[in-house]
Amino acid sequence: MPIDTRAIARILHLMLNQPTCYLAPNAAARLKSHREYGVYAIAPIVRDELIAMFGGEVVTQETFETLNERLRRLSLQIQENLFLVALNEGPADYVNHSCEPNSGLLGQIELVALRDISVGEEITFDYAMSDGSDYDEFECECGAPNCRKRVTGRDWRIPELWKKYAGHFSPYLERRIEKLKREQAS
Ligand SMILES: C[S@@+](CC[C@H](N)C(=O)[O-])C[C@H]1O[C@@H](n2cnc3c(N)ncnc32)[C@H](O)[C@@H]1O
Ligand SMILES: [Zn+2]
């Protein structure tokens, strides 16, 4: 069989250049401070609309802990022992946290609008929806009146968030929350 060099070149080009994530055309990343990026609505977004799809290499916690800080802060925990690492980072990887977010997870990797979002608004989600360990903890600067001040890998345990984000926690955290509820009830 002849070697299809054009197909191989196309695959290599995608592997090297294509971001591992997807960002909808009505959102874009831009600098929000001298070194921090954020993602903003550049056209109206309606409630439940898909905003982003996170992607990357799936690695175990053991491998994850060997990675540099930059890669780890752009990663997403998707299971008890698994992380999605953006080797080819792209605009969707720059969605920041807010304690009063306008978007939320659907499953492990989809980000959907929790309400209608106007042009110019920053797209944010609450990292409590995805993070179940301490790989990305920081002092929060979201500025919301209900800001928790510090974002930690234990925030998924806050009961008020269970109701607020029902259906928008990563599935592995949904399972943890159900277990915690059963333990608290018995
Ligand atoms: C997935 S990155 C988000 C994109 C990041 N702003 C950038 O330019 O690379 C996650 C990191 O962004 C920063 N970050 C996200 N939300 C934040 C917030 N509400 N307050 C302060 N820092 C935040 C933290 O340093 C966190 O580790
Ligand atoms: Zn906050």
Short mmCIF file of C-alpha atoms in Angstrom, two decimals, residues 20-21 55-57 70-71 74-76 84-90 93:
data_model
loop_
_atom_site.label_atom_id
_atom_site.label_comp_id
_atom_site.label_asym_id
_atom_site.label_seq_id
_atom_site.Cartn_x
_atom_site.Cartn_y
_atom_site.Cartn_z
CA THR A 20 -6.69 20.04 22.64
CA CYS A 21 -9.71 22.11 23.73
CA GLY A 55 -9.43 18.29 26.26
CA GLY A 56 -5.96 16.91 26.57
CA GLU A 57 -3.95 13.88 27.52
CA ARG A 70 2.17 25.73 34.36
CA LEU A 71 0.81 22.43 33.00
CA LEU A 74 -4.14 24.43 33.15
CA SER A 75 -5.28 20.87 33.90
CA LEU A 76 -8.65 19.50 34.93
CA LEU A 84 -6.74 16.00 31.68
CA VAL A 85 -3.53 17.80 30.72
CA ALA A 86 -3.58 20.42 27.94
CA LEU A 87 -0.34 19.69 26.10
CA ASN A 88 -1.43 21.96 23.22
CA GLU A 89 -3.04 24.70 25.28
CA GLY A 90 -5.78 26.80 23.73
CA ASP A 93 -7.93 26.48 28.99
#
